[in-house]
PDB file of C-alpha atoms in Angstrom:
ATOM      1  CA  UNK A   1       0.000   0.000   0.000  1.00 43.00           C
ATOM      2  CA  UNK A   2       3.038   2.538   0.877  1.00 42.00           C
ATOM      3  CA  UNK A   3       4.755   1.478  -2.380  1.00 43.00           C
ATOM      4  CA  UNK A   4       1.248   2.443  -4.297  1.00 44.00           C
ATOM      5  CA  UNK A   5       1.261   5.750  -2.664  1.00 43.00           C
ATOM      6  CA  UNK A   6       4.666   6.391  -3.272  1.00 42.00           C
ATOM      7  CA  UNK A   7       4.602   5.989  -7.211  1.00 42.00           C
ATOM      8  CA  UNK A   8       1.208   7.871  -7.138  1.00 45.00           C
ATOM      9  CA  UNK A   9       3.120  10.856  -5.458  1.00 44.00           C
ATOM     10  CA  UNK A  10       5.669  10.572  -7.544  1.00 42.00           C
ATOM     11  CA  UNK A  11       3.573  10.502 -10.805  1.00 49.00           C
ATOM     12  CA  UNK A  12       1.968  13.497  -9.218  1.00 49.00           C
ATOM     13  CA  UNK A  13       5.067  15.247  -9.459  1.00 57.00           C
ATOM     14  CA  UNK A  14       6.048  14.533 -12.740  1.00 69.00           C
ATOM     15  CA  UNK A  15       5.982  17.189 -15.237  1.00 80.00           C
ATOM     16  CA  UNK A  16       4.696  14.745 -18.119  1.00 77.00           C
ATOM     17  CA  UNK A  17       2.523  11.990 -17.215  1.00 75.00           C
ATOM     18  CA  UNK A  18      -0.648   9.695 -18.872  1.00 79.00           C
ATOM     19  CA  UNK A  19      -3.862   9.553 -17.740  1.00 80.00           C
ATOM     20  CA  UNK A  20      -4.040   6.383 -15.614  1.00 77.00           C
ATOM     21  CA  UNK A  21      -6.845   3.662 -17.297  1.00 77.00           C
ATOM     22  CA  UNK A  22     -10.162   4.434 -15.776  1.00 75.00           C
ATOM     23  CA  UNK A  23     -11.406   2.072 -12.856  1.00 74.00           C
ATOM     24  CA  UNK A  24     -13.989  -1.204 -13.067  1.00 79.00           C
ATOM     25  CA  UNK A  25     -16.977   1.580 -11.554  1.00 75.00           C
ATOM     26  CA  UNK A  26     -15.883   4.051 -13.894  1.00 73.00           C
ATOM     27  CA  UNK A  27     -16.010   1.838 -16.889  1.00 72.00           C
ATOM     28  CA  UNK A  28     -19.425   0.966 -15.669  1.00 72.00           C
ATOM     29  CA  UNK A  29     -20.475   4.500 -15.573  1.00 70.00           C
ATOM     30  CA  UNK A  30     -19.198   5.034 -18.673  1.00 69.00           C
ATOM     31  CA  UNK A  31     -21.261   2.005 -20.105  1.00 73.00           C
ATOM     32  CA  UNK A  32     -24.744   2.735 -18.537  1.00 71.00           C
ATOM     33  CA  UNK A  33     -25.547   5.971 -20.258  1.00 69.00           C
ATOM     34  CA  UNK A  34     -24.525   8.117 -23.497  1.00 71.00           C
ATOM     35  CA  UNK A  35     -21.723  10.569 -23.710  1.00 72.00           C
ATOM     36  CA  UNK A  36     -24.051  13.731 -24.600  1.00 68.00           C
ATOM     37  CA  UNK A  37     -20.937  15.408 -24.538  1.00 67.00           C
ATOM     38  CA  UNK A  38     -18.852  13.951 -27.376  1.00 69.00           C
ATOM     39  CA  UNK A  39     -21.592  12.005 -29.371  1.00 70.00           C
ATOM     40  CA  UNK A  40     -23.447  15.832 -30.792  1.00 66.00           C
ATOM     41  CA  UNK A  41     -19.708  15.234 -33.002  1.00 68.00           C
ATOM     42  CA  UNK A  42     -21.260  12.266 -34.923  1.00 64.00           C
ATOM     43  CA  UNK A  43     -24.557  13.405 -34.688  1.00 57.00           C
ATOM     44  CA  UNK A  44     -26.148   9.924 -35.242  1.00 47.00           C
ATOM     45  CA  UNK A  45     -29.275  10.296 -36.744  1.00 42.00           C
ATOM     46  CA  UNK A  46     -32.117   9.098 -34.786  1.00 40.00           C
ATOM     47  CA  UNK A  47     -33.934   6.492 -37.710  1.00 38.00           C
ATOM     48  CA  UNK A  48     -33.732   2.768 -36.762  1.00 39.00           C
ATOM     49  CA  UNK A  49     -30.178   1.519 -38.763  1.00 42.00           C
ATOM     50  CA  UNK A  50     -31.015  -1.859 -38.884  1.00 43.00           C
ATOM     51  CA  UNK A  51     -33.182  -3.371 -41.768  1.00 44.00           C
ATOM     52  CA  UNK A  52     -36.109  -5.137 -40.612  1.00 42.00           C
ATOM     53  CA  UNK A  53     -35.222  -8.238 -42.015  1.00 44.00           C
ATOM     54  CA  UNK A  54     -31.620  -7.957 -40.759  1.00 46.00           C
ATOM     55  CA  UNK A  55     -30.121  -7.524 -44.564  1.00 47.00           C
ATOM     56  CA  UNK A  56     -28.846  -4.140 -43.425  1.00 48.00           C
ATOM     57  CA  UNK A  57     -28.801  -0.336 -43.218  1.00 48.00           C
ATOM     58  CA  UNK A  58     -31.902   1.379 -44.571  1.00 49.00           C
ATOM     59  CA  UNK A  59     -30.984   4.170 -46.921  1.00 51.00           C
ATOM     60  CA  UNK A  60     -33.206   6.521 -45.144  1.00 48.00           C
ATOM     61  CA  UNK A  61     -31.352   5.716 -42.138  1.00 46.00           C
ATOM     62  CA  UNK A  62     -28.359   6.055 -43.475  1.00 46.00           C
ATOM     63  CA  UNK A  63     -29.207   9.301 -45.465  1.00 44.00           C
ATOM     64  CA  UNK A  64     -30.551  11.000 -42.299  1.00 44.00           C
ATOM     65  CA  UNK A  65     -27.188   9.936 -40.284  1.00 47.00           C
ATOM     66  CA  UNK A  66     -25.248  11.701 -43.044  1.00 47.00           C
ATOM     67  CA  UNK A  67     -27.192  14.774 -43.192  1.00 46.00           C
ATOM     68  CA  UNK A  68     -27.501  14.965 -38.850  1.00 47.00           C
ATOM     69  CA  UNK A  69     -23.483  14.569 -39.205  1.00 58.00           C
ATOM     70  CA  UNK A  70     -22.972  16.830 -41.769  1.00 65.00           C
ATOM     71  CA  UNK A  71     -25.180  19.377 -40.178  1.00 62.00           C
ATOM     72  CA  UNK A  72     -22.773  18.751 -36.646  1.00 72.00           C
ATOM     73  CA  UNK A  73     -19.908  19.005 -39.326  1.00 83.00           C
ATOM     74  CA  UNK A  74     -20.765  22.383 -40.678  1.00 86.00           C
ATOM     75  CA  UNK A  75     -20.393  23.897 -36.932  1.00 88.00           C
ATOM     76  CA  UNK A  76     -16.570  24.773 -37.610  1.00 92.00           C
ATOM     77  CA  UNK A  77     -16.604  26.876 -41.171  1.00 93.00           C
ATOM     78  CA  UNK A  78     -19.733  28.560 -39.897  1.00 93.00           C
ATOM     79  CA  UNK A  79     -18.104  29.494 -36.654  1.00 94.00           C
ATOM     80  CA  UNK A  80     -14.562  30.641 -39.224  1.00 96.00           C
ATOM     81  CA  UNK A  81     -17.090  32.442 -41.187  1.00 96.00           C
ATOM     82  CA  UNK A  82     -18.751  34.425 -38.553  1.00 97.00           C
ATOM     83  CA  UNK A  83     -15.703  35.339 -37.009  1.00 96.00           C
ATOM     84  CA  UNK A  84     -14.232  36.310 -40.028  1.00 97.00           C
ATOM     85  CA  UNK A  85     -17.143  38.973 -40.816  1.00 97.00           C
ATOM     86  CA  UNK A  86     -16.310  40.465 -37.004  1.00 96.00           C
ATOM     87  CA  UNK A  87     -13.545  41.167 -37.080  1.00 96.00           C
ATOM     88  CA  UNK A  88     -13.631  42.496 -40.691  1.00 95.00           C
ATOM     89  CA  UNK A  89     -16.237  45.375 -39.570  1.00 95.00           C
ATOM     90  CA  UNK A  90     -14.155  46.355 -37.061  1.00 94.00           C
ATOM     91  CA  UNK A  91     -12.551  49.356 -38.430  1.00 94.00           C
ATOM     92  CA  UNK A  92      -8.294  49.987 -38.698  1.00 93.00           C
ATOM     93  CA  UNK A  93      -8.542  45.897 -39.048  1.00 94.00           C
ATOM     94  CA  UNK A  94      -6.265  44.588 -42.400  1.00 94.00           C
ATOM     95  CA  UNK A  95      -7.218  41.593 -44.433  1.00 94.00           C
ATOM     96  CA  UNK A  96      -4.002  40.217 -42.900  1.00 94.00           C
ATOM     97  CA  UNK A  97      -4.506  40.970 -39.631  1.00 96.00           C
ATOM     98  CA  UNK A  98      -8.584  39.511 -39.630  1.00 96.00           C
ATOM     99  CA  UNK A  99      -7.384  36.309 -41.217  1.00 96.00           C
ATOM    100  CA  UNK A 100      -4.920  35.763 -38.366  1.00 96.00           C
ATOM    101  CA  UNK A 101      -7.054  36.933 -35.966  1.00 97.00           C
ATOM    102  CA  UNK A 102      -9.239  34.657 -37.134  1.00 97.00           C
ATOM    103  CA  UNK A 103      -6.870  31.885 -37.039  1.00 97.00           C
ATOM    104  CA  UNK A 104      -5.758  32.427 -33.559  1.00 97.00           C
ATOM    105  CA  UNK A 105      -9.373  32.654 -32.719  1.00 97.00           C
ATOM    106  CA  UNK A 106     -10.479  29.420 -33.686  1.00 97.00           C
ATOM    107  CA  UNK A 107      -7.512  27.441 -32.388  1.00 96.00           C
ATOM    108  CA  UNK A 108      -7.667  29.042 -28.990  1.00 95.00           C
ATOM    109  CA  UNK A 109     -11.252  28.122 -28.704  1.00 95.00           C
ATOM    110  CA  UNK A 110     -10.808  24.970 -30.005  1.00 93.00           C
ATOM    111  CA  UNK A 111      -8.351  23.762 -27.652  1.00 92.00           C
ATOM    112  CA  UNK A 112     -10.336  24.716 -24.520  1.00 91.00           C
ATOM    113  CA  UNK A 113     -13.060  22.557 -25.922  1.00 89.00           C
ATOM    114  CA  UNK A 114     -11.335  20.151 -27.003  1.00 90.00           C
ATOM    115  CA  UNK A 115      -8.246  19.524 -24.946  1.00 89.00           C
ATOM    116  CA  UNK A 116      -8.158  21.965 -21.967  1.00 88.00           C
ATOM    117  CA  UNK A 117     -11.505  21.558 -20.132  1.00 84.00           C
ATOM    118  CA  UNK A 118     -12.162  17.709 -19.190  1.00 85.00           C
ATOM    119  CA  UNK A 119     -15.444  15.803 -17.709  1.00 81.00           C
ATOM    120  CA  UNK A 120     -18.674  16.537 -18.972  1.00 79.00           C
ATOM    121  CA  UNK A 121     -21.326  19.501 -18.657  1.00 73.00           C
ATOM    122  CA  UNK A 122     -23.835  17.133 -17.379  1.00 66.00           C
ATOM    123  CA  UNK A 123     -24.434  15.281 -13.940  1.00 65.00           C
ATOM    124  CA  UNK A 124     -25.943  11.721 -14.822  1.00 64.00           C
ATOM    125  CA  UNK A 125     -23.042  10.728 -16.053  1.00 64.00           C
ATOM    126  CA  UNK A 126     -21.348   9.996 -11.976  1.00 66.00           C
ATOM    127  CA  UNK A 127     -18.020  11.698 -12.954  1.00 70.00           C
ATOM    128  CA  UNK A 128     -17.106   8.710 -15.331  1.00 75.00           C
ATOM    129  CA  UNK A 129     -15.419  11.073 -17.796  1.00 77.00           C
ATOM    130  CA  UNK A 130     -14.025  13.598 -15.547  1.00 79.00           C
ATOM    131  CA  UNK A 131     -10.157  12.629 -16.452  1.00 81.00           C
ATOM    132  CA  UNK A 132     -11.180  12.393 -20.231  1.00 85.00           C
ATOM    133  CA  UNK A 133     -11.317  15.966 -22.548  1.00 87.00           C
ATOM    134  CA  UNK A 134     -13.291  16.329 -24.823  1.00 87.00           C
ATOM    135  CA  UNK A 135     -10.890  14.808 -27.869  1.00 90.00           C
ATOM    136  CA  UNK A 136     -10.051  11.437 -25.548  1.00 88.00           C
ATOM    137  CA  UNK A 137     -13.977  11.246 -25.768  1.00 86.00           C
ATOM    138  CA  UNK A 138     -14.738  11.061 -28.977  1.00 86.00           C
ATOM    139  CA  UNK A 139     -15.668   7.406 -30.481  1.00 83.00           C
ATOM    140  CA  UNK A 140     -14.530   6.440 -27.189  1.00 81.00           C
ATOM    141  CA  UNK A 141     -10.680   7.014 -27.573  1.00 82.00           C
ATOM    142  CA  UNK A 142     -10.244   5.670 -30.752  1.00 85.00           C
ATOM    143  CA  UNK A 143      -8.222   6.939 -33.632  1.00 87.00           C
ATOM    144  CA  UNK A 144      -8.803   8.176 -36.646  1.00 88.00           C
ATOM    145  CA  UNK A 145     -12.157   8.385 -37.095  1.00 86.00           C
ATOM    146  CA  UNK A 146     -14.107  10.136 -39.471  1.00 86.00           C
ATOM    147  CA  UNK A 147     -14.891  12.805 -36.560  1.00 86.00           C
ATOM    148  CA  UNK A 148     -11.639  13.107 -35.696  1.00 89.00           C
ATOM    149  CA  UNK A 149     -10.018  13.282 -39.006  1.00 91.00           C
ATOM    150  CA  UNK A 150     -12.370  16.110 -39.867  1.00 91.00           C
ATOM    151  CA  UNK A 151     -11.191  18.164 -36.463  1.00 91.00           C
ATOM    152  CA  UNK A 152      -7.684  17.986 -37.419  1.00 93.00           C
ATOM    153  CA  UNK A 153      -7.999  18.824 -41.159  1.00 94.00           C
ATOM    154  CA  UNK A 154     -10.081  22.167 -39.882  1.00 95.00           C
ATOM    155  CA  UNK A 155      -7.398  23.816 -38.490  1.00 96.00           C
ATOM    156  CA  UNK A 156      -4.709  22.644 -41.061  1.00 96.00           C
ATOM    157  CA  UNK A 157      -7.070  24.305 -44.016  1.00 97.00           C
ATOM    158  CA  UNK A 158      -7.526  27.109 -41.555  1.00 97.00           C
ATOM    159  CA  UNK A 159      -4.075  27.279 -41.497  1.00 97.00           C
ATOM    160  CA  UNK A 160      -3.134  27.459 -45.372  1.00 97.00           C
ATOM    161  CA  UNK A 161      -6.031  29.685 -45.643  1.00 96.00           C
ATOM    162  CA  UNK A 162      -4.666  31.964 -43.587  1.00 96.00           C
ATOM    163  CA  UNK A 163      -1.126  32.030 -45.013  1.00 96.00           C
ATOM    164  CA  UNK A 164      -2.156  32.357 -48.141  1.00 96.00           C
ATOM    165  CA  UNK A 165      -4.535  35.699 -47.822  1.00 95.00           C
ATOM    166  CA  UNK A 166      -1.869  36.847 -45.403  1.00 95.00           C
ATOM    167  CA  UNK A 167       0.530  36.556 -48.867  1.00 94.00           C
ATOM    168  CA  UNK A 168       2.778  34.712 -46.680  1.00 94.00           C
ATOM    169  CA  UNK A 169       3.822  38.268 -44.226  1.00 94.00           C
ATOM    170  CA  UNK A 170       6.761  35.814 -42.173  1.00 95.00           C
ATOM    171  CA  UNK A 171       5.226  37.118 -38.685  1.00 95.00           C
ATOM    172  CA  UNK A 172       1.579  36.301 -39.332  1.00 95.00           C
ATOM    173  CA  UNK A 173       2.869  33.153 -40.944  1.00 96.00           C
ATOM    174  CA  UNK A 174       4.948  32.207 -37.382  1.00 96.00           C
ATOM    175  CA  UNK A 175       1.749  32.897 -35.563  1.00 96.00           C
ATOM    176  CA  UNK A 176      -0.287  30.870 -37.259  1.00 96.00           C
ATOM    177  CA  UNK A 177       1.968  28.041 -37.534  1.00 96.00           C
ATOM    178  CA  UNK A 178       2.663  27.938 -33.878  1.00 96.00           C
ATOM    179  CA  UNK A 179      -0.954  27.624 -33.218  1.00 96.00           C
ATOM    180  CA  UNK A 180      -1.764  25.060 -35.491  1.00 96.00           C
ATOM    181  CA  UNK A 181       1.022  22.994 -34.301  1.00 95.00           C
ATOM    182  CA  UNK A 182      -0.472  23.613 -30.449  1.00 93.00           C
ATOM    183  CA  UNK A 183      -3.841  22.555 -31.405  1.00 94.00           C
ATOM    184  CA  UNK A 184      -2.920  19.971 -33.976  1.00 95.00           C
ATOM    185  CA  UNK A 185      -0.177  17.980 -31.398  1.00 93.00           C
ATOM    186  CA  UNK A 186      -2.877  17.041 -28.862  1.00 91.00           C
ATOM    187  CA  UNK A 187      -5.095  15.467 -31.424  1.00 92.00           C
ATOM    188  CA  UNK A 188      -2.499  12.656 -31.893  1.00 92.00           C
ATOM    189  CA  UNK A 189      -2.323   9.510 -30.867  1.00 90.00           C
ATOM    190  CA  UNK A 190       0.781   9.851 -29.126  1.00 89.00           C
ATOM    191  CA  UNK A 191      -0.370  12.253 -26.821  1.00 87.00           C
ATOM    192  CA  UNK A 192      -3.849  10.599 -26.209  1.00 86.00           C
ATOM    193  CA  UNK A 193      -3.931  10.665 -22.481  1.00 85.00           C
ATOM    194  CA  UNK A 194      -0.694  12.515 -22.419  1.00 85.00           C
ATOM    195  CA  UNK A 195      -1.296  15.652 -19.225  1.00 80.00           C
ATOM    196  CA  UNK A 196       0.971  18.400 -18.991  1.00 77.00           C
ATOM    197  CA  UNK A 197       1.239  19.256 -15.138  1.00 67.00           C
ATOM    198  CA  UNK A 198       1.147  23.288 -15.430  1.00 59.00           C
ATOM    199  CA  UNK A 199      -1.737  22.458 -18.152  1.00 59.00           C
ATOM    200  CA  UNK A 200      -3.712  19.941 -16.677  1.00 59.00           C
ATOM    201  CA  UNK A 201      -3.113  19.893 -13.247  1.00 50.00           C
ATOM    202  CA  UNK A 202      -1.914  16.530 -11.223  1.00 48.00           C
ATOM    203  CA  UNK A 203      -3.609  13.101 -11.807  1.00 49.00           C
ATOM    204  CA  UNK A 204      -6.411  12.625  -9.725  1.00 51.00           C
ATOM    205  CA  UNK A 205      -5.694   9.336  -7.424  1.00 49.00           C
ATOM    206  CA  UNK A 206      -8.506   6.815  -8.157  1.00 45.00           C
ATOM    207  CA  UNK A 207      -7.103   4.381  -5.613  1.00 42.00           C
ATOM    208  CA  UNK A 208      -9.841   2.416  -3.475  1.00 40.00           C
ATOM    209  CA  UNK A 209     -10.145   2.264   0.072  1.00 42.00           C
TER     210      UNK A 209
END
């Protein structure tokens, strides 16, 4: 028992760590209800998927799944596009400068949705995903996705969007690189689970009494 709490101190104190597997209860938790949270990213749709005679999808199911995720989909450029018209009626702002305000904009919001806040909005869930962002998740952890290949491409169009109607200006082009490679290094799947100490905070200790 003294050795446990010993390596749990001292993986509280490291500077790098990964997000110990969740508990038996947890799992359970997990299990009993949906993840409101990360499932609005899919956006099944809510027609039965299953033919009746068990030959299959129906295409009207299948149809309405594509348009609900589409519809979840088309979230992000709307988002670009609205903040792209506020900041371009702000007067004394360039076409440069919007773009990359833009830019920054997007990716800074995107990681505190995505990577910075963790848990869920939502009580009936019994904390089961409160050492899980939003990104870990998605299709329950796994990798490369549809969903999740769609996040990361947003910000990497975003990106070459934004250098190009910047006409490449070498600071603008340094600050937008250096926050797509912030919000674009999380979304691997080397750093699924991966905390950051002054970022995250220390590991919570799920050890049972």
């Amino acid at each position: 028992m003294s050795s446990d709490r010993g390596s749990r101190k001292r993986r509280s104190s490291s500077i790098v760590y990964h997000e110990p597997p969740e508990s038996i209860e947890q799992l359970s938790d997990q299990s009993a209800l949906p993840n409101l949270n990360a499932e609005w990213v899919n956006a099944k749709g809510t027609a039965h998927n299953e033919h009746p005679t068990g030959m299959g999808r129906r295409p009207r199911a299948v149809k309405n799944e594509l348009v609900s995720r589409i519809g979840a989909w088309l979230i992000h450029p709307v988002l670009i596009f609205c903040l792209k018209i506020v900041f371009d009626i702000v007067p004394g702002i360039s076409q440069e400068t919007s773009w990359t305000l833009t830019n920054l904009t997007y990716m800074a919001a995107s990681y505190l949705m995505f990577h910075w806040v963790r848990g869920i909005p939502f009580d009936f869930n019994a904390g089961a995903y409160d050492n899980l962002n939003m990104w870990e998740q998605i299709d329950n952890g796994d990798q490369y996705t549809p969903a999740k290949k769609y996040l990361m491409s947003v910000p990497i169009v975003l990106f070459l969007v934004s250098t190009h109607y910047t006409h490449y200006d070498l600071k603008m082009f340094i600050l937008n690189l250096v926050a797509t490679i912030l919000i674009t290094l999380p979304k691997l799947p080397t750093a699924h689970r991966l905390r950051v100490t002054f970022l995250s905070g220390p590991p919570d200790d799920r050890s049972r009494d």
